[in-house]
Amino acid sequence: MNSLSLRKELFLTLVIALLSLCDLVTSLVAVWGFTTDDAYIAWIYARQLVNGNGLQWHVDLPRVEGYSNFLWVIIAATVMKVKLPLISTIKMISCISLAGGLFALYRLGRLFFSPLLAILPVFMFSHFIGVSWWTVSGMESVFYCALSLLLVWQCTVAFGYQQIGAKQTDFNCSLISTRAWIVTNCTLLLLALTRFEGVIWCIPILLFIVFHLKRCGIRTVFPESKIILLWLGITFSCFLLPYAMYFIWRWNYFGYLIPNSYSCKGLVPGQLFAVDSVFLITLLPLAIVSVPYFFSLKDSRHWLLWSPSVLYAILLWKANPVITYFLRLFLGPFALFTLLPVLGISHFLDYFKLHRVDTKIVITVTVVIFTLVFIPGNDLQYLHSFIRQYKERTQIRLAVANILNTQATPGATVFFGDNGIVPFTVRNDLRFIDTDCLNNPELAHAPYKENLALYAKYIATVVKPEWVITTYEPLQSQENCIFKLLRKEHFFEQYQLITQLQSGWVDEQTPGHHKKTIDYIFSVYKHR
């Protein structure tokens, strides 16, 4: 069989890396103006912390853990404290995280492949439209993804796997790395602090370790008992103890085991598999191509590549589909899964004795074509259109904030569900009650949990907010359930409609089509 020279392989590797870089930079520049409204939720908590009020939604309202990204809140608070420009700094941190995550993905690939094949998962993942989009969003998504890739890479190295082509053997059961094990546990801690469900990454790690030790033998991996004790001590001091301290603190501080941001996400009916279905459709072509690898003889590392996808699919089977598009919550599992098609194609070609061509070239061409055909890429025209649409929605949100800033009385209560840039921009004395439950502990616990009718009656008879702002999505004929219940009780007869604000888009791809499609409507009501 012909084989590529090392120089030619490195040249092709560099070419694909540059193509990936150009694609990423172009798409990042195209979407740089996008900042998702939900990013401001974490920044509200960060600002309260910087102002000395602790982690609170509002100083005059009960404490609530409405954020789902503790470490990201702390990072944002640090940026505010040192008076750096918040949005641009957060985006730069996310870009650095993306670079680190792609590096970790490549280094993980080098434990399976030569340089040329190891760059292919990077090409596949960076091509995906959600990567650039969530990098500039202001959310923790790419930072969290990078940590998950670092975790899997370092865990694999810790148990003796070496990069292909290294002078030493590619794998030696007894060639463990204590340094990599320290990094593994520290990274696991950061994952668990970044998002509450981050601790779920313990499961793929444990599955890998259990089957690895079963395959190699405990005494082969750890010839001395003192090494086992050392590693257990590292896990205790670098992960278990600090995470236990954090968990006990947040339980005591907020009063609940589960964050409010998680407790309330399954309250809206009709959401079964709404998030999973998009992920599974995206993953299906990759899974089909990966089949030959699953039927081959393989080591225990395969648990690290596919089990996170299964775990997250189980975790999110009832999740609210809002702000989950472009696989935001699946970026880490998706990145790990991109190694499997390369492995699948490689094992498939092993069935054939290709003497006239180098299989690396065949695999590379196949993966590149597969990526361009089956993985949703960065359509710049679509992204520009999406951003214009989102910016228009941001403008009507800012218009709502301006109305409240100029017309609301001091200390007024605002009943509103689109809580992001609006409460971040308005005066600090205004109190926002979240209709979507995220920052509303009453909706996530008894007696109002799963009893919206009772809560609607409470709002109408006890709270009587000075301002009510409804959101309506006409394309889906969708309105918040609480507002529907309040309308049945003639609640809005006590309020005056101040204004209606609309956003939408014009379909520029249809010639002669200039009619604007409305997709979002705010109705601003003031108590009479």
Short mmCIF file of N, CA and C in Angstrom, two decimals, residues 386-461:
data_model
loop_
_atom_site.label_atom_id
_atom_site.label_comp_id
_atom_site.label_asym_id
_atom_site.label_seq_id
_atom_site.Cartn_x
_atom_site.Cartn_y
_atom_site.Cartn_z
N PHE A 386 -30.64 36.14 10.00
CA PHE A 386 -31.02 35.78 11.36
C PHE A 386 -30.62 36.88 12.34
N ILE A 387 -29.43 37.44 12.15
CA ILE A 387 -28.95 38.49 13.05
C ILE A 387 -29.78 39.75 12.90
N ARG A 388 -30.12 40.13 11.67
CA ARG A 388 -30.98 41.31 11.47
C ARG A 388 -32.31 41.12 12.18
N GLN A 389 -32.86 39.92 12.06
CA GLN A 389 -34.12 39.61 12.73
C GLN A 389 -33.97 39.72 14.24
N TYR A 390 -32.87 39.18 14.77
CA TYR A 390 -32.67 39.19 16.22
C TYR A 390 -32.39 40.60 16.73
N LYS A 391 -31.65 41.40 15.95
CA LYS A 391 -31.37 42.77 16.36
C LYS A 391 -32.65 43.60 16.42
N GLU A 392 -33.57 43.33 15.49
CA GLU A 392 -34.85 44.05 15.52
C GLU A 392 -35.62 43.69 16.78
N ARG A 393 -35.56 42.42 17.16
CA ARG A 393 -36.23 42.02 18.40
C ARG A 393 -35.56 42.68 19.60
N THR A 394 -34.24 42.80 19.56
CA THR A 394 -33.53 43.49 20.64
C THR A 394 -33.96 44.94 20.73
N GLN A 395 -34.20 45.58 19.59
CA GLN A 395 -34.62 46.98 19.59
C GLN A 395 -35.98 47.16 20.26
N ILE A 396 -36.90 46.25 20.04
CA ILE A 396 -38.20 46.41 20.71
C ILE A 396 -38.07 46.10 22.20
N ARG A 397 -37.13 45.25 22.56
CA ARG A 397 -36.87 45.03 23.98
C ARG A 397 -36.33 46.31 24.62
N LEU A 398 -35.42 46.98 23.93
CA LEU A 398 -34.88 48.23 24.45
C LEU A 398 -35.97 49.30 24.51
N ALA A 399 -36.91 49.25 23.58
CA ALA A 399 -38.03 50.19 23.61
C ALA A 399 -38.89 49.96 24.85
N VAL A 400 -39.10 48.69 25.21
CA VAL A 400 -39.82 48.36 26.44
C VAL A 400 -39.07 48.91 27.65
N ALA A 401 -37.75 48.72 27.66
CA ALA A 401 -36.93 49.22 28.77
C ALA A 401 -37.04 50.73 28.88
N ASN A 402 -37.07 51.42 27.75
CA ASN A 402 -37.17 52.89 27.76
C ASN A 402 -38.52 53.34 28.33
N ILE A 403 -39.59 52.64 27.97
CA ILE A 403 -40.91 52.98 28.52
C ILE A 403 -40.91 52.84 30.03
N LEU A 404 -40.35 51.74 30.53
CA LEU A 404 -40.32 51.52 31.98
C LEU A 404 -39.43 52.53 32.68
N ASN A 405 -38.31 52.85 32.08
CA ASN A 405 -37.39 53.83 32.69
C ASN A 405 -38.02 55.20 32.81
N THR A 406 -38.85 55.57 31.86
CA THR A 406 -39.41 56.93 31.83
C THR A 406 -40.79 57.04 32.47
N GLN A 407 -41.55 55.94 32.51
CA GLN A 407 -42.93 56.04 32.97
C GLN A 407 -43.23 55.29 34.26
N ALA A 408 -42.44 54.29 34.61
CA ALA A 408 -42.74 53.50 35.81
C ALA A 408 -42.41 54.28 37.07
N THR A 409 -43.27 54.14 38.07
CA THR A 409 -43.02 54.80 39.36
C THR A 409 -41.93 54.05 40.12
N PRO A 410 -41.24 54.70 41.06
CA PRO A 410 -40.19 54.03 41.83
C PRO A 410 -40.72 52.78 42.55
N GLY A 411 -39.98 51.68 42.42
CA GLY A 411 -40.34 50.43 43.09
C GLY A 411 -41.48 49.67 42.45
N ALA A 412 -41.86 50.04 41.24
CA ALA A 412 -42.98 49.38 40.58
C ALA A 412 -42.66 47.92 40.28
N THR A 413 -43.72 47.10 40.27
CA THR A 413 -43.59 45.68 39.95
C THR A 413 -43.97 45.45 38.49
N VAL A 414 -43.12 44.68 37.79
CA VAL A 414 -43.33 44.41 36.37
C VAL A 414 -43.50 42.90 36.19
N PHE A 415 -44.61 42.49 35.64
CA PHE A 415 -44.89 41.08 35.37
C PHE A 415 -44.52 40.81 33.91
N PHE A 416 -43.44 40.07 33.70
CA PHE A 416 -42.82 40.00 32.37
C PHE A 416 -42.08 38.69 32.23
N GLY A 417 -42.07 38.11 31.03
CA GLY A 417 -41.43 36.82 30.83
C GLY A 417 -40.17 36.84 29.99
N ASP A 418 -39.91 37.93 29.28
CA ASP A 418 -38.76 38.00 28.38
C ASP A 418 -37.61 38.70 29.10
N ASN A 419 -37.18 38.10 30.20
CA ASN A 419 -36.26 38.78 31.10
C ASN A 419 -34.80 38.56 30.72
N GLY A 420 -34.23 39.53 30.06
CA GLY A 420 -32.83 39.50 29.68
C GLY A 420 -32.29 40.91 29.67
N ILE A 421 -32.22 41.49 28.48
CA ILE A 421 -31.68 42.84 28.36
C ILE A 421 -32.61 43.88 28.98
N VAL A 422 -33.91 43.59 29.07
CA VAL A 422 -34.83 44.58 29.63
C VAL A 422 -34.54 44.85 31.10
N PRO A 423 -34.58 43.86 32.00
CA PRO A 423 -34.24 44.16 33.40
C PRO A 423 -32.79 44.56 33.59
N PHE A 424 -31.90 44.15 32.67
CA PHE A 424 -30.49 44.56 32.77
C PHE A 424 -30.34 46.05 32.49
N THR A 425 -31.25 46.60 31.66
CA THR A 425 -31.12 47.98 31.20
C THR A 425 -31.93 48.96 32.04
N VAL A 426 -33.00 48.52 32.68
CA VAL A 426 -33.88 49.45 33.39
C VAL A 426 -33.30 49.82 34.75
N ARG A 427 -34.00 50.72 35.43
CA ARG A 427 -33.59 51.17 36.76
C ARG A 427 -33.58 50.01 37.75
N ASN A 428 -32.69 50.10 38.73
CA ASN A 428 -32.53 49.01 39.70
C ASN A 428 -33.71 48.89 40.66
N ASP A 429 -34.51 49.95 40.80
CA ASP A 429 -35.61 49.88 41.78
C ASP A 429 -36.81 49.08 41.26
N LEU A 430 -36.90 48.87 39.96
CA LEU A 430 -38.03 48.13 39.41
C LEU A 430 -37.88 46.64 39.70
N ARG A 431 -38.98 46.01 40.08
CA ARG A 431 -38.97 44.59 40.45
C ARG A 431 -39.64 43.77 39.35
N PHE A 432 -38.89 42.85 38.79
CA PHE A 432 -39.41 42.01 37.71
C PHE A 432 -39.82 40.65 38.27
N ILE A 433 -41.08 40.30 38.07
CA ILE A 433 -41.57 38.96 38.40
C ILE A 433 -41.61 38.16 37.10
N ASP A 434 -40.86 37.09 37.06
CA ASP A 434 -40.67 36.32 35.83
C ASP A 434 -41.86 35.40 35.58
N THR A 435 -42.57 35.62 34.48
CA THR A 435 -43.71 34.76 34.14
C THR A 435 -43.26 33.39 33.63
N ASP A 436 -41.99 33.29 33.22
CA ASP A 436 -41.48 32.03 32.67
C ASP A 436 -40.79 31.16 33.71
N CYS A 437 -40.90 31.53 34.98
CA CYS A 437 -40.47 30.68 36.09
C CYS A 437 -38.98 30.73 36.39
N LEU A 438 -38.15 31.04 35.39
CA LEU A 438 -36.71 30.92 35.56
C LEU A 438 -36.22 31.65 36.81
N ASN A 439 -36.63 32.88 36.97
CA ASN A 439 -36.22 33.68 38.13
C ASN A 439 -37.38 33.89 39.10
N ASN A 440 -38.28 32.93 39.13
CA ASN A 440 -39.47 33.02 39.96
C ASN A 440 -39.60 31.74 40.79
N PRO A 441 -39.10 31.73 42.02
CA PRO A 441 -39.12 30.51 42.84
C PRO A 441 -40.53 30.03 43.17
N GLU A 442 -41.50 30.93 43.19
CA GLU A 442 -42.86 30.53 43.54
C GLU A 442 -43.44 29.57 42.50
N LEU A 443 -43.10 29.78 41.23
CA LEU A 443 -43.65 28.94 40.17
C LEU A 443 -43.06 27.53 40.16
N ALA A 444 -41.88 27.38 40.73
CA ALA A 444 -41.19 26.09 40.68
C ALA A 444 -41.44 25.23 41.91
N HIS A 445 -42.23 25.75 42.87
CA HIS A 445 -42.44 25.00 44.11
C HIS A 445 -43.89 25.13 44.55
N ALA A 446 -44.28 24.26 45.48
CA ALA A 446 -45.65 24.26 45.99
C ALA A 446 -45.97 25.62 46.63
N PRO A 447 -47.22 26.08 46.55
CA PRO A 447 -48.39 25.37 46.00
C PRO A 447 -48.65 25.65 44.52
N TYR A 448 -47.76 26.47 43.89
CA TYR A 448 -48.07 26.90 42.53
C TYR A 448 -47.46 26.02 41.45
N LYS A 449 -46.51 25.16 41.81
CA LYS A 449 -45.91 24.29 40.80
C LYS A 449 -46.99 23.37 40.23
N GLU A 450 -47.07 23.34 38.92
CA GLU A 450 -48.06 22.53 38.19
C GLU A 450 -49.50 22.96 38.52
N ASN A 451 -49.65 24.19 39.01
CA ASN A 451 -50.99 24.73 39.25
C ASN A 451 -50.98 26.20 38.84
N LEU A 452 -50.86 26.43 37.54
CA LEU A 452 -50.76 27.79 37.03
C LEU A 452 -52.04 28.59 37.26
N ALA A 453 -53.17 27.91 37.31
CA ALA A 453 -54.43 28.61 37.55
C ALA A 453 -54.43 29.27 38.92
N LEU A 454 -53.93 28.55 39.92
CA LEU A 454 -53.83 29.11 41.27
C LEU A 454 -52.86 30.28 41.30
N TYR A 455 -51.75 30.15 40.56
CA TYR A 455 -50.77 31.24 40.53
C TYR A 455 -51.35 32.47 39.82
N ALA A 456 -52.09 32.25 38.75
CA ALA A 456 -52.71 33.36 38.04
C ALA A 456 -53.68 34.12 38.96
N LYS A 457 -54.42 33.37 39.77
CA LYS A 457 -55.33 34.00 40.73
C LYS A 457 -54.55 34.80 41.77
N TYR A 458 -53.41 34.27 42.19
CA TYR A 458 -52.55 34.96 43.16
C TYR A 458 -52.04 36.28 42.57
N ILE A 459 -51.62 36.25 41.32
CA ILE A 459 -51.13 37.46 40.66
C ILE A 459 -52.25 38.50 40.56
N ALA A 460 -53.44 38.05 40.20
CA ALA A 460 -54.55 38.97 39.98
C ALA A 460 -55.09 39.58 41.26
N THR A 461 -55.08 38.81 42.36
CA THR A 461 -55.74 39.26 43.59
C THR A 461 -54.78 39.77 44.66
#
